[in-house]
């Protein structure tokens, strides 16, 4: 559990997501996380998954991965969107999403100029907060090992620290003895009976 930031994030997602939920992958890339979310949230008849990425090629490889692993009825519940995550599709209604995930930075082996940027990520996070249902969560994997990633992590943390603690529970996980390792920022909307 404590070895890989991806395993850590997925373990937490499994605690939040139930079959039939609506979930969003805001940086779908090659679709490793998108596939994990599909397996958690989608059934033949229920659940929605929206996967966003700026890069056409990344979405194409995400689609190939999903087609390899998912049956058609489940696949039909996934929407792949070539767009910036600073806007979410209007069909996602406020307070209806159980999990929104960000895996920031650039695609390993891909074009490093297509990295997420602090300003748009922050803009996106502000909108994502409105979409999350009670008890739902936003999961953000940050990569402070490169300079844009460090700035992005700082801005997100500064913003998150200002959020009302009666409305959101927020924690930040990092490996304190590994330099340049990724970190995980988790923002959970409180339940009504919290
Ligand atoms: C670290 S990769 C994601 C890896 C992915 N989760 C996976 O499992 O393969 C980050 C992705 O964010 C995308 N991206 C960068 N800026 C974006 C933006 N403003 N909106 C949406 N996607 C963006 C990049 O194109 C890249 O594919």
Short mmCIF file of C-alpha atoms and ligand atoms in Angstrom, two decimals:
data_model
loop_
_atom_site.label_atom_id
_atom_site.label_comp_id
_atom_site.label_asym_id
_atom_site.label_seq_id
_atom_site.Cartn_x
_atom_site.Cartn_y
_atom_site.Cartn_z
CA UNK A 1 0.00 0.00 0.00
CA UNK A 2 2.78 2.46 0.84
CA UNK A 3 5.07 1.59 -2.09
CA UNK A 4 3.32 3.07 -5.10
CA UNK A 5 1.40 6.34 -5.27
CA UNK A 6 -0.90 4.76 -7.87
CA UNK A 7 -1.75 1.78 -5.66
CA UNK A 8 -2.35 4.14 -2.75
CA UNK A 9 -4.74 6.29 -4.79
CA UNK A 10 -6.62 3.29 -6.18
CA UNK A 11 -7.01 1.78 -2.69
CA UNK A 12 -8.63 4.99 -1.49
CA UNK A 13 -10.87 5.23 -4.57
CA UNK A 14 -12.18 1.73 -3.84
CA UNK A 15 -13.41 2.95 -0.46
CA UNK A 16 -15.32 5.84 -2.02
CA UNK A 17 -16.79 4.50 -5.27
CA UNK A 18 -19.81 2.19 -5.42
CA UNK A 19 -21.20 0.43 -8.52
CA UNK A 20 -23.61 2.78 -10.25
CA UNK A 21 -21.78 5.98 -9.27
CA UNK A 22 -20.87 8.85 -11.57
CA UNK A 23 -17.09 9.41 -11.64
CA UNK A 24 -14.73 11.70 -13.56
CA UNK A 25 -11.14 11.23 -14.69
CA UNK A 26 -9.94 14.80 -15.33
CA UNK A 27 -6.56 13.71 -16.81
CA UNK A 28 -7.26 10.39 -18.50
CA UNK A 29 -3.97 10.08 -20.43
CA UNK A 30 -3.38 6.50 -21.56
CA UNK A 31 -6.30 5.34 -19.44
CA UNK A 32 -4.72 3.31 -16.67
CA UNK A 33 -6.72 5.22 -14.05
CA UNK A 34 -9.78 5.46 -16.30
CA UNK A 35 -9.92 1.67 -16.55
CA UNK A 36 -9.60 1.31 -12.77
CA UNK A 37 -12.48 3.77 -12.29
CA UNK A 38 -14.63 1.98 -14.88
CA UNK A 39 -14.24 -1.29 -12.99
CA UNK A 40 -15.28 0.37 -9.73
CA UNK A 41 -18.24 2.47 -10.91
CA UNK A 42 -19.84 0.89 -13.96
CA UNK A 43 -22.31 -1.94 -14.34
CA UNK A 44 -24.23 -2.93 -17.47
CA UNK A 45 -27.10 -0.66 -16.51
CA UNK A 46 -25.73 1.92 -14.13
CA UNK A 47 -22.93 4.38 -13.54
CA UNK A 48 -21.30 7.05 -15.69
CA UNK A 49 -17.67 7.75 -16.35
CA UNK A 50 -16.42 10.96 -17.97
CA UNK A 51 -12.75 10.97 -19.01
CA UNK A 52 -11.14 14.24 -20.10
CA UNK A 53 -7.79 14.92 -21.74
CA UNK A 54 -6.31 17.61 -23.99
CA UNK A 55 -4.46 15.13 -26.17
CA UNK A 56 -6.19 13.23 -28.96
CA UNK A 57 -3.49 10.52 -29.02
CA UNK A 58 -3.78 9.92 -25.30
CA UNK A 59 -7.56 9.52 -25.57
CA UNK A 60 -7.12 7.12 -28.50
CA UNK A 61 -4.86 4.89 -26.45
CA UNK A 62 -7.24 5.20 -23.50
CA UNK A 63 -10.07 4.01 -25.74
CA UNK A 64 -8.01 1.05 -26.97
CA UNK A 65 -7.27 0.05 -23.39
CA UNK A 66 -10.93 0.27 -22.36
CA UNK A 67 -12.02 -1.77 -25.41
CA UNK A 68 -9.54 -4.51 -24.51
CA UNK A 69 -10.89 -4.88 -20.99
CA UNK A 70 -14.55 -3.87 -20.91
CA UNK A 71 -17.70 -5.37 -22.40
CA UNK A 72 -19.73 -3.17 -24.78
CA UNK A 73 -22.61 -2.36 -22.38
CA UNK A 74 -20.09 -1.09 -19.83
CA UNK A 75 -18.09 0.75 -22.46
CA UNK A 76 -21.24 2.56 -23.55
CA UNK A 77 -21.38 4.19 -20.12
CA UNK A 78 -18.00 5.90 -20.67
CA UNK A 79 -17.67 9.30 -22.36
CA UNK A 80 -14.19 10.28 -23.60
CA UNK A 81 -13.82 14.03 -24.08
CA UNK A 82 -10.98 15.84 -25.81
CA UNK A 83 -11.03 19.04 -23.78
CA UNK A 84 -9.36 21.03 -21.01
CA UNK A 85 -10.59 20.17 -17.53
CA UNK A 86 -11.09 23.86 -16.69
CA UNK A 87 -14.66 23.18 -17.91
CA UNK A 88 -16.75 20.10 -17.16
CA UNK A 89 -19.59 18.94 -19.42
CA UNK A 90 -22.92 20.51 -18.49
CA UNK A 91 -24.61 17.14 -18.27
CA UNK A 92 -22.69 16.52 -15.02
CA UNK A 93 -25.01 18.06 -12.46
CA UNK A 94 -23.78 19.68 -9.22
CA UNK A 95 -23.58 17.36 -6.23
CA UNK A 96 -23.84 14.11 -8.23
CA UNK A 97 -20.28 12.80 -8.59
CA UNK A 98 -18.68 10.41 -6.09
CA UNK A 99 -15.08 10.79 -7.26
CA UNK A 100 -13.07 13.15 -9.48
CA UNK A 101 -9.44 12.20 -10.05
CA UNK A 102 -6.47 14.16 -11.33
CA UNK A 103 -3.13 12.57 -12.13
CA UNK A 104 -1.19 15.74 -12.83
CA UNK A 105 1.90 16.38 -14.92
CA UNK A 106 2.65 14.93 -18.35
CA UNK A 107 2.36 11.51 -19.89
CA UNK A 108 5.47 9.42 -19.17
CA UNK A 109 7.30 9.11 -22.50
CA UNK A 110 5.03 11.75 -24.05
CA UNK A 111 5.26 15.45 -24.88
CA UNK A 112 6.41 17.21 -21.70
CA UNK A 113 4.99 20.52 -22.92
CA UNK A 114 1.51 18.99 -22.54
CA UNK A 115 1.78 19.10 -18.77
CA UNK A 116 -1.01 20.28 -16.50
CA UNK A 117 -0.63 23.91 -15.39
CA UNK A 118 -1.21 25.40 -11.94
CA UNK A 119 -3.77 28.02 -13.07
CA UNK A 120 -6.01 25.71 -15.09
CA UNK A 121 -5.77 22.93 -12.51
CA UNK A 122 -6.85 25.35 -9.80
CA UNK A 123 -9.71 26.62 -11.97
CA UNK A 124 -10.77 23.04 -12.55
CA UNK A 125 -10.59 22.15 -8.87
CA UNK A 126 -12.87 25.07 -7.98
CA UNK A 127 -15.49 23.73 -10.39
CA UNK A 128 -14.94 20.13 -9.31
CA UNK A 129 -15.82 21.04 -5.71
CA UNK A 130 -19.35 21.93 -6.85
CA UNK A 131 -19.86 18.59 -8.62
CA UNK A 132 -18.95 16.33 -5.71
CA UNK A 133 -21.76 14.66 -3.79
CA UNK A 134 -21.86 14.36 0.01
CA UNK A 135 -19.17 11.89 1.11
CA UNK A 136 -17.59 12.07 -2.36
CA UNK A 137 -13.95 12.87 -2.96
CA UNK A 138 -11.46 14.65 -5.20
CA UNK A 139 -8.14 12.83 -5.53
CA UNK A 140 -5.15 14.75 -6.90
CA UNK A 141 -1.79 13.10 -7.55
CA UNK A 142 0.86 15.84 -7.68
CA UNK A 143 4.40 15.61 -9.06
CA UNK A 144 6.50 18.19 -7.17
CA UNK A 145 9.71 16.65 -8.60
CA UNK A 146 9.59 19.02 -11.61
CA UNK A 147 9.35 22.81 -11.33
CA UNK A 148 5.86 23.29 -12.86
CA UNK A 149 4.63 20.42 -10.69
CA UNK A 150 6.06 21.96 -7.54
CA UNK A 151 4.34 25.28 -8.25
CA UNK A 152 1.10 23.45 -9.00
CA UNK A 153 1.26 21.49 -5.74
CA UNK A 154 1.95 24.69 -3.76
CA UNK A 155 -1.00 26.54 -5.31
CA UNK A 156 -3.37 23.63 -4.78
CA UNK A 157 -2.31 23.23 -1.16
CA UNK A 158 -2.65 26.98 -0.47
CA UNK A 159 -6.17 26.85 -1.89
CA UNK A 160 -7.14 23.61 -0.12
CA UNK A 161 -5.96 24.91 3.27
CA UNK A 162 -8.52 27.75 3.02
CA UNK A 163 -11.53 25.46 2.51
CA UNK A 164 -14.11 25.32 5.29
CA UNK A 165 -13.28 22.31 7.55
CA UNK A 166 -16.98 21.78 8.34
CA UNK A 167 -17.61 21.18 4.61
CA UNK A 168 -14.45 19.39 3.49
CA UNK A 169 -11.99 16.96 5.04
CA UNK A 170 -8.62 17.37 3.42
CA UNK A 171 -5.41 15.42 3.77
CA UNK A 172 -2.10 15.40 1.95
CA UNK A 173 0.01 12.26 1.76
CA UNK A 174 3.67 12.29 0.86
CA UNK A 175 6.69 10.09 1.30
CA UNK A 176 8.83 12.09 3.71
CA UNK A 177 12.06 10.14 3.11
CA UNK A 178 11.89 10.09 -0.72
CA UNK A 179 12.96 13.24 -2.52
CA UNK A 180 10.88 14.25 -5.57
CA UNK A 181 8.24 11.58 -4.94
CA UNK A 182 4.61 12.20 -5.96
CA UNK A 183 2.08 13.28 -3.33
CA UNK A 184 -1.63 12.67 -2.99
CA UNK A 185 -4.08 15.42 -2.04
CA UNK A 186 -7.52 14.17 -0.99
CA UNK A 187 -10.52 16.44 -0.55
CA UNK A 188 -13.67 14.77 0.78
CA UNK A 189 -16.99 16.56 0.97
CA UNK A 190 -18.56 16.03 4.37
CA UNK A 191 -21.77 14.06 4.71
CA UNK A 192 -24.90 15.85 5.90
CA UNK A 193 -24.74 14.00 9.21
CA UNK A 194 -21.02 14.69 9.71
C1 LIG B 1 0.20 12.07 -15.84
S1 LIG B 1 -0.78 12.08 -17.28
C2 LIG B 1 -2.21 11.13 -16.82
C3 LIG B 1 -1.98 9.66 -16.76
C4 LIG B 1 -3.24 8.85 -16.78
N1 LIG B 1 -4.04 9.08 -15.58
C5 LIG B 1 -3.02 7.38 -17.01
O1 LIG B 1 -3.45 6.56 -16.17
O2 LIG B 1 -2.45 7.03 -18.05
C6 LIG B 1 -1.46 13.73 -17.36
C7 LIG B 1 -2.42 13.95 -18.49
O3 LIG B 1 -3.05 15.21 -18.30
C8 LIG B 1 -3.35 15.74 -19.58
N2 LIG B 1 -3.60 17.17 -19.45
C9 LIG B 1 -2.70 18.19 -19.34
N3 LIG B 1 -3.34 19.36 -19.18
C10 LIG B 1 -4.67 19.10 -19.21
C11 LIG B 1 -5.84 19.92 -19.13
N4 LIG B 1 -5.75 21.24 -18.94
N5 LIG B 1 -7.05 19.31 -19.22
C12 LIG B 1 -7.14 17.97 -19.39
N6 LIG B 1 -6.07 17.15 -19.48
C13 LIG B 1 -4.84 17.71 -19.39
C14 LIG B 1 -2.13 15.39 -20.42
O4 LIG B 1 -2.44 15.41 -21.79
C15 LIG B 1 -1.77 13.98 -19.88
O5 LIG B 1 -2.33 12.99 -20.70
#
